[in-house]
Amino acid sequence: MNKTVDVLIIGASASGLMCAIEAGKRGRNVVVLDHANKAGKKILMSGGGRCNFTNMDISADNYISHNPHFCKSALSRYTQWDFIALVCDYNIPYHERSHGQLFCDDSAKDILNMLLSECAHAGVDIRLNCSIENIHKENDRYIINTSLDDYSAESVVIASGGLSIPKMGATGFGYNIAKRFGHTVHPTTAGLVPFTLQPDDKAWLAELSGIAIECVVSNKRNSFRENILLTHRGLSGPAILQISSYWHAGETLSINLLPDVDIETLLKTKQQTQAKTHLKTILAEHLPKRFIAALLDEQLLNQPLQSISHDRFKTISKQLHQWQIKPNSTEGYRTAEVTLGGVNCDELSSKTMESNYSTGLYFVGEVVDVTGWLGGYNFQWAWSSGWCAGQVV
Ligand code: FDA
């Protein structure tokens, strides 16, 4: 015997819980199913355990999608200020970090507990450890067969996220359902992910593991100024994660290691005023010594400025302002924060997230082809898209 519900949501995390809260508040009978043993696992692991839950400065420019306009409606209907107001209602302490990023002072648990508490007030039933076996449509209702119960629902919301961090329960479930109901899915790749290096670069850079440098990292499509972090596996840090979402395999990155200094001019000036000073002494005022020693020729570094030609200064400047690095690959979904690509936005309503092909079917959050930058943008998309669907399901 099917259990009859108004709204069945698959995925008990950021977007699914937000949708459930809103639908529940409207008096809808809502069930949320998740195959994980705990709701909101990605919320708990986010922002290093402090959840970067939104950003002070949200716009469509912070998102990547084949349809760059799609996210605008949802982001303007449920904004960062709406989410911040909810966080304030719960007296959750938070702070702002660089680039407008908002983090919990204490723990990401505060955000998850807030969502679960809102769900409880709205009468939402969350059922975990539940495998979804089949979904089909019969006479305008969806029949969902699961390992726990079989359901008949007027609306089904797919909030099952992307492919990043499979060990946390990420699956391609949402993409498969989308295709089954006639949708196209833009090819997916790992985003906000560290790079692995070619063997030659890995050999010398691995030795420098732990060094962080504020840089501007660029490719043909974008440029980010933040830290890069050298790790024993390759390159990481916020600037690297950001550019990774714009990187195409085989492409070389250009890294300005000294964004605030014109090193060629500086070296020429110092040649006049500190002629006997070694090159390495000047460079060490701007970059970690170990990094310089590994990047540049040892003999050159030990020369006094007076014995170095202007042509050589130009070469050094190019090495430091346009350090070229060709990643081997990315670390993939294993460590990626997000999945690029997903359910084609052109086939969904930007106001409600409803499928253009199957009335009563909705896609929210990361499963949709909307991917945010690092900085709280992905959660804001999950809140906004979940909220929009929650108004109509
Ligand atoms: P999400 O992936 O959160 O949830 C999907 C749910 O569906 C999961 O509970 C899963 O178990 C369930 N599910 C999947 N397949 C299923 C199936 N077959 N059957 C049943 N259930 C299924 N973003 C940000 O803005 N600020 C931040 O600080 C961070 N930090 C961060 C750190 C790390 C390590 C990662 C991996 C990611 C982030 N992110 C982030 C990204 C952010 O976590 C992500 O964009 C949102 O959680 C997406 O929310 P969704 O609800 O769409 O999917």
Coordinates of C-alpha atoms and ligand atoms in Angstrom, one line a residue:
M1 CA 0.0 0.0 0.0
N2 CA 1.5 3.4 -1.0
K3 CA 1.8 6.1 1.6
T4 CA 0.2 9.2 0.3
V5 CA 2.1 12.5 0.7
D6 CA 2.0 15.9 -0.9
V7 CA 5.7 16.4 -1.4
L8 CA 8.5 13.9 -1.4
I9 CA 12.0 15.3 -1.4
I10 CA 15.1 13.2 -2.1
G11 CA 18.1 14.6 -0.3
A12 CA 18.2 15.7 3.3
S13 CA 20.8 18.4 3.0
A14 CA 21.0 22.1 2.2
S15 CA 18.6 22.5 -0.7
G16 CA 16.3 19.6 0.3
L17 CA 15.8 20.8 3.9
M18 CA 15.2 24.4 2.8
C19 CA 12.6 23.2 0.4
A20 CA 11.0 21.0 3.0
I21 CA 10.8 23.8 5.6
E22 CA 9.0 26.1 3.2
A23 CA 6.6 23.5 1.9
G24 CA 5.9 22.3 5.4
K25 CA 5.2 25.9 6.6
R26 CA 2.6 26.1 3.8
G27 CA 0.8 23.1 5.4
R28 CA 2.0 20.6 2.9
N29 CA 2.6 17.0 4.1
V30 CA 6.3 16.6 3.4
V31 CA 8.6 13.6 3.6
V32 CA 12.4 13.9 3.0
L33 CA 14.3 10.7 2.1
D34 CA 18.0 10.2 2.2
H35 CA 20.2 7.1 1.9
A36 CA 22.7 8.5 4.3
N37 CA 22.6 7.7 8.0
K38 CA 22.6 11.4 8.9
A39 CA 21.1 14.5 7.4
G40 CA 23.3 17.3 6.1
K41 CA 26.6 15.6 6.1
K42 CA 28.1 18.2 3.6
I43 CA 26.9 21.0 5.8
L44 CA 28.7 19.5 8.7
M45 CA 32.0 19.2 6.8
S46 CA 31.7 22.6 5.1
G47 CA 34.0 25.5 5.6
G48 CA 36.4 23.5 7.7
G49 CA 33.6 22.6 10.1
R50 CA 32.4 26.2 10.4
C51 CA 30.1 26.3 7.3
N52 CA 30.6 29.3 5.0
F53 CA 26.9 29.6 4.8
T54 CA 26.6 32.6 2.5
N55 CA 28.3 35.7 1.2
M56 CA 27.6 39.4 1.7
D57 CA 28.0 40.0 -2.0
I58 CA 26.0 37.6 -4.1
S59 CA 25.4 38.1 -7.8
A60 CA 24.9 35.9 -10.9
D61 CA 28.5 36.7 -11.8
N62 CA 29.6 34.4 -9.0
Y63 CA 28.1 31.4 -10.7
I64 CA 29.0 29.2 -13.6
S65 CA 26.3 27.8 -15.8
H66 CA 25.5 27.2 -19.4
N67 CA 22.6 29.6 -18.8
P68 CA 24.2 32.4 -16.8
H69 CA 20.8 34.2 -16.3
F70 CA 19.0 31.2 -14.8
C71 CA 20.1 31.7 -11.2
K72 CA 19.1 35.4 -11.0
S73 CA 15.4 34.9 -10.2
A74 CA 16.0 32.5 -7.3
L75 CA 18.9 34.5 -5.9
S76 CA 16.8 37.6 -5.9
R77 CA 13.7 36.0 -4.3
Y78 CA 15.5 34.4 -1.4
T79 CA 18.6 36.4 -0.8
Q80 CA 21.7 36.2 1.5
W81 CA 19.9 38.7 3.8
D82 CA 16.9 36.3 4.2
F83 CA 19.3 33.5 5.2
I84 CA 21.3 35.8 7.5
A85 CA 18.0 36.9 9.2
L86 CA 17.2 33.2 9.8
V87 CA 20.7 32.7 11.3
C88 CA 20.1 35.7 13.5
D89 CA 16.7 34.4 14.7
Y90 CA 18.5 31.4 16.0
N91 CA 21.2 33.6 17.6
I92 CA 23.9 31.7 15.8
P93 CA 27.2 33.6 16.2
Y94 CA 28.9 34.2 12.9
H95 CA 31.7 36.4 11.5
E96 CA 32.7 37.8 8.2
R97 CA 36.0 36.8 6.6
S98 CA 37.7 38.1 3.4
H99 CA 35.7 38.6 0.3
G100 CA 32.4 38.9 2.3
Q101 CA 32.4 35.2 3.3
L102 CA 30.2 34.5 6.4
F103 CA 31.2 31.6 8.7
C104 CA 29.8 30.3 12.0
D105 CA 31.9 31.3 15.0
D106 CA 31.4 27.9 16.6
S107 CA 30.3 25.1 14.3
A108 CA 28.5 24.1 11.1
K109 CA 26.3 22.0 13.5
D110 CA 24.5 25.3 14.3
I111 CA 23.3 25.7 10.7
L112 CA 22.2 22.0 10.5
N113 CA 20.5 22.1 13.8
M114 CA 18.7 25.3 12.8
L115 CA 17.4 23.6 9.6
L116 CA 16.4 20.5 11.5
S117 CA 14.6 22.6 14.1
E118 CA 12.7 24.5 11.3
C119 CA 11.8 21.2 9.7
A120 CA 10.4 19.9 13.1
H121 CA 8.3 23.1 13.5
A122 CA 7.0 22.7 10.0
G123 CA 6.1 19.0 10.6
V124 CA 8.5 17.6 8.1
D125 CA 9.2 13.9 8.3
I126 CA 12.9 13.1 7.6
R127 CA 13.7 9.4 6.9
L128 CA 17.3 8.3 6.7
N129 CA 19.0 5.1 5.6
C130 CA 16.5 4.9 2.8
S131 CA 17.4 3.7 -0.7
I132 CA 15.3 4.9 -3.6
E133 CA 14.5 2.0 -5.8
N134 CA 12.3 3.5 -8.5
I135 CA 10.3 6.6 -9.4
H136 CA 7.6 6.7 -12.0
K137 CA 4.5 8.7 -12.8
E138 CA 1.0 7.3 -12.7
N139 CA -2.0 9.4 -13.4
D140 CA -0.4 12.7 -12.4
R141 CA 1.1 11.3 -9.2
Y142 CA 4.7 10.1 -8.6
I143 CA 5.1 6.6 -7.3
I144 CA 8.4 6.2 -5.4
N145 CA 9.5 2.7 -4.3
T146 CA 12.1 2.7 -1.5
S147 CA 13.8 0.3 0.8
L148 CA 11.5 1.6 3.6
D149 CA 8.1 2.3 2.1
D150 CA 6.4 3.0 -1.2
Y151 CA 5.0 6.5 -1.6
S152 CA 2.5 8.3 -3.8
A153 CA 3.4 12.0 -4.1
E154 CA 1.9 15.0 -5.9
S155 CA 5.4 16.6 -6.1
V156 CA 8.8 15.1 -6.1
V157 CA 11.9 17.3 -5.5
I158 CA 15.3 16.0 -6.5
A159 CA 17.8 17.6 -4.0
S160 CA 20.4 14.8 -4.2
G161 CA 23.4 17.0 -5.0
G162 CA 26.3 16.4 -7.3
L163 CA 29.1 13.9 -7.5
S164 CA 31.7 15.4 -5.2
I165 CA 32.9 13.4 -2.2
P166 CA 31.4 10.0 -3.0
K167 CA 32.4 8.7 0.4
M168 CA 29.9 11.2 1.9
G169 CA 27.1 9.6 -0.1
A170 CA 27.2 11.6 -3.4
T171 CA 25.7 9.8 -6.3
G172 CA 24.6 10.5 -9.9
F173 CA 21.1 9.7 -8.8
G174 CA 19.6 13.1 -9.7
Y175 CA 21.2 13.2 -13.2
N176 CA 19.8 9.7 -13.9
I177 CA 16.3 10.7 -12.8
A178 CA 16.5 13.9 -14.9
K179 CA 17.4 11.9 -18.0
R180 CA 14.7 9.4 -17.3
F181 CA 12.1 12.2 -17.4
G182 CA 13.5 13.6 -20.7
H183 CA 16.0 16.2 -19.5
T184 CA 19.4 16.8 -20.9
V185 CA 22.3 16.9 -18.4
H186 CA 25.4 19.0 -19.1
P187 CA 28.5 16.9 -18.7
T188 CA 29.8 17.0 -15.1
T189 CA 33.3 17.7 -13.9
A190 CA 34.9 18.3 -10.5
G191 CA 35.0 22.0 -9.5
L192 CA 36.7 23.9 -6.6
V193 CA 39.3 21.2 -6.5
P194 CA 43.1 21.0 -6.0
F195 CA 45.4 20.3 -9.0
T196 CA 47.8 17.5 -9.4
L197 CA 51.1 18.3 -11.1
Q198 CA 53.2 16.9 -14.0
P199 CA 56.0 14.7 -12.5
D200 CA 58.8 17.3 -13.1
D201 CA 56.9 20.0 -11.2
K202 CA 55.7 17.7 -8.5
A203 CA 59.3 16.6 -7.8
W204 CA 60.4 20.1 -6.8
L205 CA 57.2 21.6 -5.5
A206 CA 56.4 18.6 -3.1
E207 CA 59.5 19.6 -1.2
L208 CA 57.9 23.0 -0.5
S209 CA 54.6 21.6 0.9
G210 CA 53.0 23.9 3.4
I211 CA 54.1 27.2 1.7
A212 CA 51.2 29.6 1.0
I213 CA 51.6 32.7 -1.2
E214 CA 49.1 35.4 -2.1
C215 CA 49.0 35.5 -5.9
V216 CA 46.8 36.2 -8.9
V217 CA 46.1 33.0 -10.7
S218 CA 44.8 33.4 -14.2
N219 CA 43.7 31.5 -17.3
K220 CA 42.0 32.8 -20.5
R221 CA 38.6 32.9 -18.8
N222 CA 39.2 34.2 -15.3
S223 CA 41.6 35.5 -12.7
F224 CA 41.5 35.2 -8.9
R225 CA 43.6 36.9 -6.3
E226 CA 43.9 34.8 -3.1
N227 CA 46.4 32.4 -1.5
I228 CA 47.8 29.4 -3.3
L229 CA 49.0 26.5 -1.2
L230 CA 51.7 24.1 -2.1
T231 CA 50.9 20.6 -1.0
H232 CA 52.7 17.2 -1.2
R233 CA 50.1 16.2 -3.9
G234 CA 50.1 19.5 -5.9
L235 CA 48.5 22.9 -5.8
S236 CA 45.6 23.9 -3.5
G237 CA 44.4 27.0 -1.6
P238 CA 41.5 29.3 -2.5
A239 CA 43.0 30.9 -5.7
I240 CA 43.6 27.4 -7.1
L241 CA 40.2 26.1 -6.1
Q242 CA 38.6 29.1 -7.8
I243 CA 40.4 28.8 -11.0
S244 CA 39.9 25.0 -11.1
S245 CA 36.3 25.6 -11.9
Y246 CA 37.4 27.5 -15.1
W247 CA 40.2 25.2 -16.1
H248 CA 40.2 23.0 -19.2
A249 CA 42.4 19.9 -19.2
G250 CA 45.8 20.5 -20.8
E251 CA 45.7 24.2 -20.1
T252 CA 48.6 26.2 -18.6
L253 CA 47.9 28.6 -15.7
S254 CA 49.7 31.9 -15.3
I255 CA 50.5 32.9 -11.7
N256 CA 51.5 36.3 -10.7
L257 CA 53.5 35.6 -7.5
L258 CA 54.0 39.3 -6.8
P259 CA 50.8 41.1 -7.6
D260 CA 51.7 44.2 -5.6
V261 CA 55.3 44.7 -6.8
D262 CA 56.8 45.5 -10.2
I263 CA 59.9 43.4 -9.6
E264 CA 61.8 44.6 -12.7
T265 CA 61.5 48.2 -11.7
L266 CA 62.3 47.4 -8.0
L267 CA 65.4 45.5 -8.9
K268 CA 66.6 48.3 -11.2
T269 CA 66.0 50.8 -8.3
K270 CA 67.8 48.6 -5.8
Q271 CA 70.7 48.1 -8.2
Q272 CA 71.3 51.9 -7.7
T273 CA 70.8 52.0 -4.0
Q274 CA 71.9 48.6 -2.8
A275 CA 74.3 47.5 -5.5
K276 CA 76.1 44.9 -3.4
T277 CA 73.0 43.2 -2.0
H278 CA 72.4 39.7 -3.3
L279 CA 69.4 39.1 -5.4
K280 CA 68.1 36.5 -2.9
T281 CA 68.0 39.1 -0.1
I282 CA 65.8 41.4 -2.1
L283 CA 63.5 38.6 -3.3
A284 CA 63.2 37.2 0.2
E285 CA 61.5 40.5 1.3
H286 CA 58.6 39.5 -0.9
L287 CA 58.5 35.7 -1.2
P288 CA 59.3 32.7 1.0
K289 CA 63.1 32.0 0.8
R290 CA 62.6 28.2 0.2
F291 CA 60.3 28.9 -2.7
I292 CA 62.7 31.4 -4.4
A293 CA 65.6 29.0 -3.9
A294 CA 63.7 26.2 -5.6
L295 CA 62.3 28.4 -8.5
L296 CA 65.4 30.3 -9.5
D297 CA 69.0 29.4 -10.3
E298 CA 71.2 29.3 -7.2
Q299 CA 74.1 31.0 -8.7
L300 CA 72.0 33.9 -9.9
L301 CA 70.4 34.3 -6.5
N302 CA 73.8 34.6 -4.9
Q303 CA 74.9 37.4 -7.3
P304 CA 75.0 41.0 -6.1
L305 CA 72.5 43.2 -8.0
Q306 CA 75.3 45.2 -9.6
S307 CA 76.5 42.2 -11.6
I308 CA 73.0 41.3 -13.0
S309 CA 72.0 42.7 -16.4
H310 CA 68.7 44.4 -17.1
D311 CA 67.8 41.7 -19.5
R312 CA 68.2 39.2 -16.7
F313 CA 65.9 41.4 -14.5
K314 CA 63.3 41.1 -17.2
T315 CA 63.6 37.3 -17.3
I316 CA 63.3 37.2 -13.5
S317 CA 60.3 39.4 -13.6
K318 CA 58.6 37.1 -16.2
Q319 CA 59.3 34.1 -14.0
L320 CA 57.8 35.8 -10.9
H321 CA 54.9 37.7 -12.5
Q322 CA 54.0 35.1 -15.1
W323 CA 55.0 31.8 -13.5
Q324 CA 53.6 29.2 -16.0
I325 CA 52.3 25.9 -14.5
K326 CA 50.6 23.2 -16.4
P327 CA 48.6 21.0 -14.0
N328 CA 48.5 17.3 -14.8
S329 CA 44.9 17.0 -13.7
T330 CA 42.6 17.7 -10.8
E331 CA 42.1 15.6 -7.7
G332 CA 38.7 14.8 -9.1
Y333 CA 35.4 14.2 -7.2
R334 CA 37.3 12.6 -4.3
T335 CA 38.2 16.1 -2.9
A336 CA 36.1 18.5 -5.1
E337 CA 33.8 20.8 -3.2
V338 CA 31.3 20.9 -6.1
T339 CA 30.2 19.4 -9.4
L340 CA 30.2 21.6 -12.5
G341 CA 27.5 20.9 -15.1
G342 CA 24.2 19.1 -14.3
V343 CA 20.5 19.3 -15.2
N344 CA 20.0 21.8 -18.1
C345 CA 18.6 25.0 -16.7
D346 CA 16.8 25.7 -20.0
E347 CA 14.5 22.9 -19.2
L348 CA 13.5 24.1 -15.7
S349 CA 11.4 27.1 -14.6
S350 CA 13.9 29.7 -13.1
K351 CA 11.1 30.8 -10.7
T352 CA 10.0 27.5 -9.3
M353 CA 12.7 24.9 -10.4
E354 CA 9.9 22.8 -11.9
S355 CA 10.7 20.5 -14.9
N356 CA 9.4 21.8 -18.2
Y357 CA 8.7 18.2 -19.1
S358 CA 7.0 16.6 -16.1
T359 CA 4.6 18.7 -14.0
G360 CA 5.3 18.2 -10.3
L361 CA 9.0 17.3 -10.7
Y362 CA 11.5 19.7 -9.3
F363 CA 15.4 19.9 -9.3
V364 CA 17.1 22.1 -6.6
G365 CA 20.6 22.7 -5.4
E366 CA 23.8 21.3 -6.8
V367 CA 22.2 18.8 -9.2
V368 CA 21.2 21.8 -11.4
D369 CA 23.8 23.2 -13.8
V370 CA 24.5 26.2 -11.5
T371 CA 27.9 26.2 -9.7
G372 CA 29.1 28.9 -7.4
W373 CA 32.5 30.2 -6.6
L374 CA 34.2 29.4 -3.4
G375 CA 32.9 31.7 -0.6
G376 CA 29.4 30.6 0.5
Y377 CA 27.9 30.9 -3.0
N378 CA 27.0 27.2 -3.3
F379 CA 25.0 27.2 -0.1
Q380 CA 23.2 30.3 -1.1
W381 CA 22.2 28.7 -4.4
A382 CA 21.0 25.6 -2.4
W383 CA 19.0 27.9 0.0
S384 CA 17.6 30.1 -2.8
S385 CA 16.6 27.3 -5.2
G386 CA 15.2 25.1 -2.4
W387 CA 13.2 28.1 -1.1
C388 CA 11.7 28.8 -4.5
A389 CA 10.6 25.2 -5.0
G390 CA 9.2 25.2 -1.4
Q391 CA 6.8 28.0 -2.3
V392 CA 4.9 25.9 -4.9
V393 CA 5.4 22.2 -4.4
Ligands
FDA1 P1 24.1 17.9 -1.0 O1 25.2 17.2 -1.6 O2 24.5 18.8 0.2 O3 23.0 16.9 -0.5 C1 22.6 15.9 -1.2 C2 21.9 14.8 -0.3 O4 21.3 13.8 -1.1 C3 22.9 14.1 0.6 O5 22.4 14.1 1.9 C4 23.0 12.7 0.0 O6 23.2 11.7 1.0 C5 21.6 12.6 -0.6 N1 21.6 11.6 -1.7 C6 22.5 11.6 -2.8 N2 22.2 10.6 -3.6 C7 21.1 9.9 -3.0 C8 20.4 8.8 -3.4 N3 20.7 8.0 -4.5 N4 19.4 8.4 -2.6 C9 19.0 9.1 -1.5 N5 19.7 10.2 -1.1 C10 20.8 10.6 -1.9 N6 29.6 25.5 -0.1 C11 29.5 26.7 0.5 O7 28.7 27.5 0.0 N7 30.2 27.0 1.6 C12 31.1 26.1 2.1 O8 31.7 26.4 3.2 C13 31.3 24.8 1.5 N8 32.2 23.9 1.9 C14 32.3 22.7 1.4 C15 33.2 21.8 1.8 C16 33.3 20.5 1.3 C17 34.4 19.6 1.8 C18 32.4 20.2 0.2 C19 32.4 18.8 -0.4 C20 31.5 21.1 -0.2 C21 31.4 22.4 0.3 N9 30.5 23.3 -0.2 C22 30.4 24.5 0.4 C23 29.5 23.0 -1.2 C24 28.2 22.6 -0.6 O9 28.4 21.7 0.4 C25 27.2 22.1 -1.7 O10 27.1 22.9 -2.8 C26 25.8 21.9 -1.1 O11 25.8 21.0 0.0 C27 24.8 21.4 -2.1 O12 23.6 21.2 -1.4 P2 22.6 20.1 -2.0 O13 21.5 20.0 -1.0 O14 22.2 20.5 -3.4 O15 23.4 18.7 -2.1

